[in-house]
Short mmCIF file of C-alpha atoms in Angstrom, two decimals:
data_model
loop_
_atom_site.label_atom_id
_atom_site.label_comp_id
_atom_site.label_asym_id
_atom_site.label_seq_id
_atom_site.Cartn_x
_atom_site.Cartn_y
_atom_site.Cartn_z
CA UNK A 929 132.59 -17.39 69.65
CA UNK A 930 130.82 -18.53 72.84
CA UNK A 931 129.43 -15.18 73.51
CA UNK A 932 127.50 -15.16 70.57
CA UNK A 933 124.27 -17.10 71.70
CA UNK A 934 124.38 -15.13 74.96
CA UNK A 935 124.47 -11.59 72.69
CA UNK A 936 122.16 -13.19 70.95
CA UNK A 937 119.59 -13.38 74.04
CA UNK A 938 120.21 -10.19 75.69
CA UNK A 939 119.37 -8.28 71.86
CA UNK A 940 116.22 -10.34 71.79
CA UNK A 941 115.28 -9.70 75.16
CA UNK A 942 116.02 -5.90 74.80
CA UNK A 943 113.97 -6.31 71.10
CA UNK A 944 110.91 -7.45 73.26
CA UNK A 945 110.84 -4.62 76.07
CA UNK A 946 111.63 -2.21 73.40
CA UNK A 947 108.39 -3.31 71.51
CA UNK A 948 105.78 -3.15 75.23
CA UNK A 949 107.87 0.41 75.57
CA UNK A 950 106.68 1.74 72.19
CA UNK A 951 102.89 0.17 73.12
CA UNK A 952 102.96 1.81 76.08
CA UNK A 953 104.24 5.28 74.27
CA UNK A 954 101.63 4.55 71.35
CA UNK A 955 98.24 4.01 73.89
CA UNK A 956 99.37 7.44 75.36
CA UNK A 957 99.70 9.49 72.29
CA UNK A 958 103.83 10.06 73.46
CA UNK A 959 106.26 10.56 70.13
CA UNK A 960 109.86 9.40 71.72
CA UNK A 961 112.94 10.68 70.32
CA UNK A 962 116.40 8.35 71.70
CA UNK A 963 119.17 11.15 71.50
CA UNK A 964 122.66 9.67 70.56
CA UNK A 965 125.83 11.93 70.96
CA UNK A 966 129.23 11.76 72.32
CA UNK A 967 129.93 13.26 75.64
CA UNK A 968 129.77 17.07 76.30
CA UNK A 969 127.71 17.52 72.29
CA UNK A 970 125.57 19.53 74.27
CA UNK A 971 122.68 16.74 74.53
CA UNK A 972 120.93 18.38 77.55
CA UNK A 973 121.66 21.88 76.39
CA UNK A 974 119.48 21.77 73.65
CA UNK A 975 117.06 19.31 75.21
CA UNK A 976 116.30 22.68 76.98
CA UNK A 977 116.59 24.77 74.00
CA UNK A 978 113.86 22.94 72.19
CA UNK A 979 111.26 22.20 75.22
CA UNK A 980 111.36 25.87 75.23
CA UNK A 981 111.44 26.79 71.44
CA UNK A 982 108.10 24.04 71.84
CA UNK A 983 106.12 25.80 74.75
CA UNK A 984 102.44 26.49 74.37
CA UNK A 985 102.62 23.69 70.98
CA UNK A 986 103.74 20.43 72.13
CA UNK A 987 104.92 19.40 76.06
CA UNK A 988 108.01 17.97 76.65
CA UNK A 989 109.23 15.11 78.98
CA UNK A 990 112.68 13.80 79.61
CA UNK A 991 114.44 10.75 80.37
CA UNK A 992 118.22 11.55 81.56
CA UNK A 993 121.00 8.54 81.01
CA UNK A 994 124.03 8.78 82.70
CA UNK A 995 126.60 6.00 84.49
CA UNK A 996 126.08 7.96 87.71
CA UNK A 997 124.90 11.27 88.78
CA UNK A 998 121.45 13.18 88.65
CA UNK A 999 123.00 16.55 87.62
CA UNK A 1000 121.40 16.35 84.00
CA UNK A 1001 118.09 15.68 85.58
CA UNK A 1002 118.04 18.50 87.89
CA UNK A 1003 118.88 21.44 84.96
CA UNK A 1004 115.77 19.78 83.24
CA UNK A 1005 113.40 19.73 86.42
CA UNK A 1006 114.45 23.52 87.19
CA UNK A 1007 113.20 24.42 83.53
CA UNK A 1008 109.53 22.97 84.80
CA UNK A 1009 109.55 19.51 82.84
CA UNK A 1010 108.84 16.24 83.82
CA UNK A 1011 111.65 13.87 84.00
CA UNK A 1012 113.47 10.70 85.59
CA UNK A 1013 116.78 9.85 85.59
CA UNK A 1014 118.44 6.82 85.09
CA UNK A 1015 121.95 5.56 86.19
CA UNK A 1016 123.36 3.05 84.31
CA UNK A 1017 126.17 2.15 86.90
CA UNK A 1018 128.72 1.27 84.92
CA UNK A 1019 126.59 0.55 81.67
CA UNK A 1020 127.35 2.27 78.07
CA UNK A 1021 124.38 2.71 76.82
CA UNK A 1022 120.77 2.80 78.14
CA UNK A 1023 118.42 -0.49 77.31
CA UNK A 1024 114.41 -0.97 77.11
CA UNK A 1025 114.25 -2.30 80.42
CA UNK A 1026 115.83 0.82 82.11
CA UNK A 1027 113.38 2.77 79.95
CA UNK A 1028 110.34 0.85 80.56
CA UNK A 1029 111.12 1.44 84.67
CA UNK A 1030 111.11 5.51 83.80
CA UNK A 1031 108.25 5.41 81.77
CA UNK A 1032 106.40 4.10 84.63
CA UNK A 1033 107.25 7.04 86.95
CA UNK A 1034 106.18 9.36 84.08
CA UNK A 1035 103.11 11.21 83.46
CA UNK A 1036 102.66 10.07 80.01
CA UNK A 1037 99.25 11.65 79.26
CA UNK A 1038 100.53 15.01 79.80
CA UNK A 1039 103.65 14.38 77.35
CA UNK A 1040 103.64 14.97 73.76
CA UNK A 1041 107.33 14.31 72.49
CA UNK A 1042 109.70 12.51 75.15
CA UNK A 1043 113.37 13.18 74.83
CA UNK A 1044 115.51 10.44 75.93
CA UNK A 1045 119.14 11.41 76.19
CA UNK A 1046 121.07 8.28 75.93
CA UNK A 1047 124.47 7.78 77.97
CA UNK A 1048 127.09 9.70 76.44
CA UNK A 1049 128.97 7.63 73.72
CA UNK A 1050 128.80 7.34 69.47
CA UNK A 1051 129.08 3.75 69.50
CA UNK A 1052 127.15 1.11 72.12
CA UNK A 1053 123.93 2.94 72.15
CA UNK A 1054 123.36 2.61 68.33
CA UNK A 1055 122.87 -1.17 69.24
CA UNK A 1056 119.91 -1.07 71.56
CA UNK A 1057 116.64 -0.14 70.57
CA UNK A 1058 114.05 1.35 73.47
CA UNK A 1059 111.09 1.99 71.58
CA UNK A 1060 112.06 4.89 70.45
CA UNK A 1061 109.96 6.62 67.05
CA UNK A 1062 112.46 8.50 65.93
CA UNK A 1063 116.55 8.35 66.56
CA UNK A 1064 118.51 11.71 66.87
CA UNK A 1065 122.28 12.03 66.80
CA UNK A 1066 124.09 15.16 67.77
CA UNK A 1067 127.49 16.08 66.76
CA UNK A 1068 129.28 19.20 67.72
CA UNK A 1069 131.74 21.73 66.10
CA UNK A 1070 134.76 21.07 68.67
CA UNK A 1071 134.32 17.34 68.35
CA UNK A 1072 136.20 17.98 64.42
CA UNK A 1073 134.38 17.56 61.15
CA UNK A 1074 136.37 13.79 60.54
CA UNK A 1075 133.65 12.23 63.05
CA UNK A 1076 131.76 10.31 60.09
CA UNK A 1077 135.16 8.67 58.94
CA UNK A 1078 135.54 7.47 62.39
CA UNK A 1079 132.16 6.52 63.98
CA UNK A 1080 130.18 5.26 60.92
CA UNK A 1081 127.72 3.59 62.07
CA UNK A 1082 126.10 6.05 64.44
CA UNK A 1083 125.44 8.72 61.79
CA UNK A 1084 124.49 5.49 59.14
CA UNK A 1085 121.66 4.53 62.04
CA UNK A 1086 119.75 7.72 62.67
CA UNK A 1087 116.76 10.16 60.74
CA UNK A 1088 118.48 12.69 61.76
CA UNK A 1089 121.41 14.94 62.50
CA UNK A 1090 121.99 18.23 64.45
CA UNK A 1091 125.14 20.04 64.33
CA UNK A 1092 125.61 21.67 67.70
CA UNK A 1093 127.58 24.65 69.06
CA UNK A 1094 128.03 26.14 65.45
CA UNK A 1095 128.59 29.63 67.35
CA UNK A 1096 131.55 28.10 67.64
CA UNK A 1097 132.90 27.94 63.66
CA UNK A 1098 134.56 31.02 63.43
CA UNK A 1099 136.78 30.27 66.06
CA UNK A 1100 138.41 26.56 64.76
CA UNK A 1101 138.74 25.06 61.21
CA UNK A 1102 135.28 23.09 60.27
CA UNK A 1103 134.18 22.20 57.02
CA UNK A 1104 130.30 21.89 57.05
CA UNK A 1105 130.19 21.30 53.84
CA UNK A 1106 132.73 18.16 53.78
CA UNK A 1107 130.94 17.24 56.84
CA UNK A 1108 127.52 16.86 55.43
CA UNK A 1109 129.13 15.47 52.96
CA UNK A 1110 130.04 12.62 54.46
CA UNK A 1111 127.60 11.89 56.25
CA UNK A 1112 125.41 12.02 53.47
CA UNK A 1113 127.46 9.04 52.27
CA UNK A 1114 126.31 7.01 54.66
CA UNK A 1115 123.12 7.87 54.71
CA UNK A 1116 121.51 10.05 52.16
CA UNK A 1117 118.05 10.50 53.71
CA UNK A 1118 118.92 11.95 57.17
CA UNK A 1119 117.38 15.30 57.97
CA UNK A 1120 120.55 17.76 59.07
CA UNK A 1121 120.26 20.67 60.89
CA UNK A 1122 122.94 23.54 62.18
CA UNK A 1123 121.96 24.39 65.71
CA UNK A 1124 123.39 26.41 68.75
CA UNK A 1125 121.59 25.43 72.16
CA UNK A 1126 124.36 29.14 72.89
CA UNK A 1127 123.03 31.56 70.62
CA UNK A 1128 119.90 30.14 69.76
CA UNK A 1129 120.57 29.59 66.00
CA UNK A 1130 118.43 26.79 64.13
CA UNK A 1131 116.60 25.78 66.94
CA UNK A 1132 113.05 26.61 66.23
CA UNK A 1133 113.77 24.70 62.91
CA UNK A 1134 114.63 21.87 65.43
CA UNK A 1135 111.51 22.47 67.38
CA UNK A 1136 109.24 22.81 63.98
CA UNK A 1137 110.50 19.78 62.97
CA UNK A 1138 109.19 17.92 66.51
CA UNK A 1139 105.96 19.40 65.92
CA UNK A 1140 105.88 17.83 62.48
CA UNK A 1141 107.00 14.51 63.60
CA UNK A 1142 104.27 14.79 66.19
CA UNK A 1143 101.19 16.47 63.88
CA UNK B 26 122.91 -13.54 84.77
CA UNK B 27 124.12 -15.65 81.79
CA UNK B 28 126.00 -13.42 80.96
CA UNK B 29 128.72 -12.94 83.84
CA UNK B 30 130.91 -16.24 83.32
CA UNK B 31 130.70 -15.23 80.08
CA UNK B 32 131.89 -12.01 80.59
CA UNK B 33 134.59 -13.27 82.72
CA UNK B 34 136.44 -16.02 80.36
CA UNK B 35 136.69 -12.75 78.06
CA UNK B 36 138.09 -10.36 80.82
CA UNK B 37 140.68 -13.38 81.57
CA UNK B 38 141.41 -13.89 78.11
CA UNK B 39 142.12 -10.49 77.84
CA UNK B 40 144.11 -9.77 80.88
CA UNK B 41 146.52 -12.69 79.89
CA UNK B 42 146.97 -11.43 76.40
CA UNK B 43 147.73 -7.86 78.24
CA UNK B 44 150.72 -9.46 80.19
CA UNK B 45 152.15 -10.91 77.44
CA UNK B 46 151.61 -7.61 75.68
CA UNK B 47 153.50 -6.01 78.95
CA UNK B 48 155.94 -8.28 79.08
CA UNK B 49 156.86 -7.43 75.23
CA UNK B 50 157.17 -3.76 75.67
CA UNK B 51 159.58 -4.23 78.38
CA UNK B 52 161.64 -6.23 76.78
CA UNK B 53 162.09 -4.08 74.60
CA UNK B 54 161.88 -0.77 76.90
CA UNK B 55 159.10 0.98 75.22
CA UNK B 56 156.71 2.59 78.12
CA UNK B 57 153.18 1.98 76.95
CA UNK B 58 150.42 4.56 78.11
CA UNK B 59 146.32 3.79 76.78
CA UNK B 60 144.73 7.18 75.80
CA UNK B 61 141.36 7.50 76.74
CA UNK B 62 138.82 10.30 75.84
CA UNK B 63 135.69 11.02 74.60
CA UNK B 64 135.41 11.51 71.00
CA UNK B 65 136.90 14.46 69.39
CA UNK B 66 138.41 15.86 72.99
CA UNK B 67 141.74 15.99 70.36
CA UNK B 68 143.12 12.94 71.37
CA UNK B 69 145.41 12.81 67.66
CA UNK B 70 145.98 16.35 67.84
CA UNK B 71 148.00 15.90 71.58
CA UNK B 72 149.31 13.09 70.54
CA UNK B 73 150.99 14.68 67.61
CA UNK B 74 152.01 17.92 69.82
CA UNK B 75 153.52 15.86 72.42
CA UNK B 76 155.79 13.63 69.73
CA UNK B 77 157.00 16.99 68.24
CA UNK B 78 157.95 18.19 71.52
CA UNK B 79 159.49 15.26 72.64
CA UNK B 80 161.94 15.28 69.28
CA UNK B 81 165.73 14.28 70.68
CA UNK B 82 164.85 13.13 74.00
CA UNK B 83 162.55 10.24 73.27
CA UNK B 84 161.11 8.45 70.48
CA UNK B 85 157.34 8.04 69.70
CA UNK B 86 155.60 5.39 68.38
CA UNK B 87 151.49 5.23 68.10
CA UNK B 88 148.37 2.74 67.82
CA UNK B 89 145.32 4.21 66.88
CA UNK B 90 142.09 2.89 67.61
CA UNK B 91 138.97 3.75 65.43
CA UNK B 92 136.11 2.18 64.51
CA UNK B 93 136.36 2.90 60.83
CA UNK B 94 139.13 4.44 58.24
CA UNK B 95 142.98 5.25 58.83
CA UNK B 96 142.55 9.11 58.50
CA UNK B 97 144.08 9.31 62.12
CA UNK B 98 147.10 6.71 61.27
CA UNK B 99 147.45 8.45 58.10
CA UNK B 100 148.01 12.07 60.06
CA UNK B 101 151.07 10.27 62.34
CA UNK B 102 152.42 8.40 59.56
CA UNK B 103 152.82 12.61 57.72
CA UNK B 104 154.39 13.47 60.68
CA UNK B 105 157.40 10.54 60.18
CA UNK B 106 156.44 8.43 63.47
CA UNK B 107 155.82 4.78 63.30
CA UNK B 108 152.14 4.29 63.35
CA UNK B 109 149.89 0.62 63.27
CA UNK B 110 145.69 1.70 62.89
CA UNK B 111 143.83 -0.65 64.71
CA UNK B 112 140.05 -0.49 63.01
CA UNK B 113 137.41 -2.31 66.07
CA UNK B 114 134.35 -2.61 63.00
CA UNK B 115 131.40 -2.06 65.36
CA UNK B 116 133.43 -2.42 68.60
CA UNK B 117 133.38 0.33 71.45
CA UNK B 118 136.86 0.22 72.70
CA UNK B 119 140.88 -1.42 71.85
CA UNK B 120 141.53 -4.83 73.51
CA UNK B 121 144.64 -6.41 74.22
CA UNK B 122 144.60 -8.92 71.22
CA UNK B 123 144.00 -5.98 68.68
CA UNK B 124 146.99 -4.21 70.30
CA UNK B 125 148.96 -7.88 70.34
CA UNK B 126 148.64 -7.71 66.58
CA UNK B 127 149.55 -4.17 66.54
CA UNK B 128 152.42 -4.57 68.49
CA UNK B 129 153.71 -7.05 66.41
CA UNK B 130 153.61 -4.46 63.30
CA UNK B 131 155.52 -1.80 65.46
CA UNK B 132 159.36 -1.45 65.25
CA UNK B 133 159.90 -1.93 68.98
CA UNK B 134 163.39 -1.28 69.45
CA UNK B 135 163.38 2.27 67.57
CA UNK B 136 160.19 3.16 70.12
CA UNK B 137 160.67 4.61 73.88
CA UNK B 138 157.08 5.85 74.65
CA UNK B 139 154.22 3.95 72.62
CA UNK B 140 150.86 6.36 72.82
CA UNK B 141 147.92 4.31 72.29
CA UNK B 142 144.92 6.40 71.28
CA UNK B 143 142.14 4.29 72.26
CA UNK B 144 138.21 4.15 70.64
CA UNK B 145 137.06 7.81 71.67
CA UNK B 146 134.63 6.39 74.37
CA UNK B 147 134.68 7.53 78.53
CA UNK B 148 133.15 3.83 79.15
CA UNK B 149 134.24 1.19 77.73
CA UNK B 150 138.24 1.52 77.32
CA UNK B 151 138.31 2.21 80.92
CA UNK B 152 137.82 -2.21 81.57
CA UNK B 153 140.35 -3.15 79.03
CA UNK B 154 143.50 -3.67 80.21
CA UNK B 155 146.09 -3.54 76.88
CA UNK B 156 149.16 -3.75 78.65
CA UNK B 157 149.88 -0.60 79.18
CA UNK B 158 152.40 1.07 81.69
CA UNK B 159 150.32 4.18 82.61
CA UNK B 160 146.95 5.21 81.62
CA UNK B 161 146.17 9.06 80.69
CA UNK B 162 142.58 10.44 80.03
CA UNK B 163 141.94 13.60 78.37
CA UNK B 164 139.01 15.64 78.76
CA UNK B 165 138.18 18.94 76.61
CA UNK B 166 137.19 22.39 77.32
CA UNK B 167 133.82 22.70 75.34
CA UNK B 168 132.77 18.56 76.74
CA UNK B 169 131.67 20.89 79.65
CA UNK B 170 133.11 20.70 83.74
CA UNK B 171 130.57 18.51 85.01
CA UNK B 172 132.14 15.37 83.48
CA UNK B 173 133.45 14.08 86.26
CA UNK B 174 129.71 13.91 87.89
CA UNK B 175 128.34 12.10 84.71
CA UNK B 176 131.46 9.40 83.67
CA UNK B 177 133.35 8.72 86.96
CA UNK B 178 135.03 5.81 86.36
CA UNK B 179 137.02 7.01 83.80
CA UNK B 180 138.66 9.88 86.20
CA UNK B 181 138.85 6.99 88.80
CA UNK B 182 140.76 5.05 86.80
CA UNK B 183 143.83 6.66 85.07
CA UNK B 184 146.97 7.84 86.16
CA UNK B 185 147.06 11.36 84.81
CA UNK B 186 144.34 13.65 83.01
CA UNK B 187 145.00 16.25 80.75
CA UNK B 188 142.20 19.07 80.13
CA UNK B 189 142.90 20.16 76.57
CA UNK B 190 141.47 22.62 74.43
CA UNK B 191 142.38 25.41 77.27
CA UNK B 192 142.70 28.24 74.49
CA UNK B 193 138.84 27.87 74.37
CA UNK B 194 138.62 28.79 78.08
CA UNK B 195 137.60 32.80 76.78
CA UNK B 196 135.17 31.77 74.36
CA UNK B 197 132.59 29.71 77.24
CA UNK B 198 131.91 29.38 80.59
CA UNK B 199 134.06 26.47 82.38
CA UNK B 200 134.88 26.42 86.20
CA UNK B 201 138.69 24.60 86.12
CA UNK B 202 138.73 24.78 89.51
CA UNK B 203 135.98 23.16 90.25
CA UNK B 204 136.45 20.75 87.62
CA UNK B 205 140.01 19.80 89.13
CA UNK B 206 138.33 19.61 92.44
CA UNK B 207 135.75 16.89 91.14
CA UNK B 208 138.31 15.27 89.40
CA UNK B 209 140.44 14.86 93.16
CA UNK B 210 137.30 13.80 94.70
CA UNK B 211 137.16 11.03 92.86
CA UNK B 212 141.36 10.16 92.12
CA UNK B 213 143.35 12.56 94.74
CA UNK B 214 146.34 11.32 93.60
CA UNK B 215 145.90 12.13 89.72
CA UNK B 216 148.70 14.08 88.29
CA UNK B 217 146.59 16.75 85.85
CA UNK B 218 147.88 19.00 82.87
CA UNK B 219 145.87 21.83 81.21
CA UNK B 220 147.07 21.84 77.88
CA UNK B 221 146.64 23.14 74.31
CA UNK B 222 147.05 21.06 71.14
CA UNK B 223 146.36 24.36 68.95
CA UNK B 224 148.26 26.89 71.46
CA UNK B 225 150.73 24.62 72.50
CA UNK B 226 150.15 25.64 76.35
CA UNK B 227 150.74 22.80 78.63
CA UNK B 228 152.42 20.55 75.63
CA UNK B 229 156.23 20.69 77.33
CA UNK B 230 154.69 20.04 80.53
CA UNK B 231 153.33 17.03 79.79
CA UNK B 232 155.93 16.05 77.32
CA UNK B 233 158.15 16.42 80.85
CA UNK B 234 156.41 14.52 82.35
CA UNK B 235 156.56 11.06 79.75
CA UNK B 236 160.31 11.84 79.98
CA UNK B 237 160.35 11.57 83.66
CA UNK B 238 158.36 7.89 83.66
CA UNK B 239 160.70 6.70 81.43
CA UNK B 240 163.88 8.20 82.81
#
């Protein structure tokens, strides 16, 4: 019960950055999206899929989160887009101050809708707001369709939902149907799509839906 | 910088409770190993493909970890094994007093190899000592073979590592060779299994192999 008061702190610190990083994103005109998945969904797969599928409509930055490594980073530079990469040592989840630090090395006038792919994991980075407009969680056909059951509170704390690697259905049992189901349950609103960053499939309704976000 | 004494009366806490979890399980000769993957790498799946093939030589108990719901307890209970679901609410990974309470629910002396399937996280588990006699990570096929890059610690810090999901290896690109030699990079002394939950490749192998630690 002790570590309460110190939680307590580090939330409302993290609140307060989180609130100058969506100022800062507001003054320039940038829509950010905070990308939640477990590892291997295919987060910077279709980070790449989209930025394309958005060319010549919206431009694209990126902020990469991983505990160590700039591998993400570097696919996303090769494709032409602006991006920084932070490494959370051994952190779970990214925070507002790490993002306020990349936002400064970022040419926010020349980016319409920043992608910020959180650290890999379905549970710490639900806690920590960055100043993000807009949360999007991606799950992905190998990961099984039980995932809501399991990991409520990620798909109860996000607008919306993409279903990755569904090139992938006809070769394992998955109920999409169940699946939606579920996560309907806990939370009826969220916007769902089917997507393959592989064969392409539902990602310009991904990308349309960016450009509405940001119209 | 609050935070790190903190932080440490919690890691004490827990590492006491872990010895007196250790202590426990050898009295009663059950070998403990702490499962850690990333969500939906198959973690239940092994488990219950290594149990069947382990039927007459040694017998399995389980804890699962989850955030939410019993759907993975319920699974191991229909296949006749002893089974205690641990449920975390909003927390990111098992700790030694959740598995205290767990163990105390377990029918120790009709259990030689206890698998723990911790919270599917690569982050947080990997700090939380449970008690546990040998630690085994799994990774899967479709997560992608740049893991190692992006969650090191994990692979750092486990004894052995099994790669399941290899019947997928036709279906995408995936360098195992490279993947095993990022893997040594960071843990040369790793023992590592490519196995198959759905194929069943791999599953005596590693089954061996729990028979051999507790020989």
């Amino acid at each position: 019960m002790t570590r309460i008061p110190v939680v307590e702190r580090i939330m409302k610190a993290n609140d307060d950055v989180a609130l100058a990083n969506r100022k800062l994103l507001d003054a320039h005109g940038v829509h950010a999206i905070n990308i939640i998945a477990a590892p291997g969904a295919g987060k910077t797969s279709l980070i790449l899929a989209v930025a394309a599928a958005l060319a010549g409509r919206r431009r694209v930055g990126v902020i990469e989160g991983d505990l160590a490594s700039d591998v993400d980073a570097q696919k996303v530079r090769a494709a032409g887009l602006p991006v920084h990469q932070i490494n959370t040592g051994g952190g779970c989840h990214l925070d507002a101050r790490q993002v306020s630090a990349a936002l400064a090395q970022l040419p926010l006038d020349e980016i319409d809708v920043l992608l910020i792919e959180n650290v890999g994991n379905l549970v710490c980075p639900v806690s920590f707001v960055l100043g993000e407009h807009t949360r999007l969680a991606i799950s992905s056909v190998p990961e099984g369709d039980d995932k809501p059951h399991k990991y409520p509170t990620v798909f109860a704390n996000v607008d919306a939902l993409a279903l990755n690697k569904v090139d992938l259905l006809t070769f394992m049992p998955y109920d999409v149907v169940e699946f939606e189901r579920l996560v309907r349950t806990l939370n009826p609103e969220i916007t769902f799509f089917q997507v393959s960053a592989t064969s392409g499939a539902g990602i310009q309704d991904l990308a349309n839906w960016l450009v509405e976000l940001t119209a």
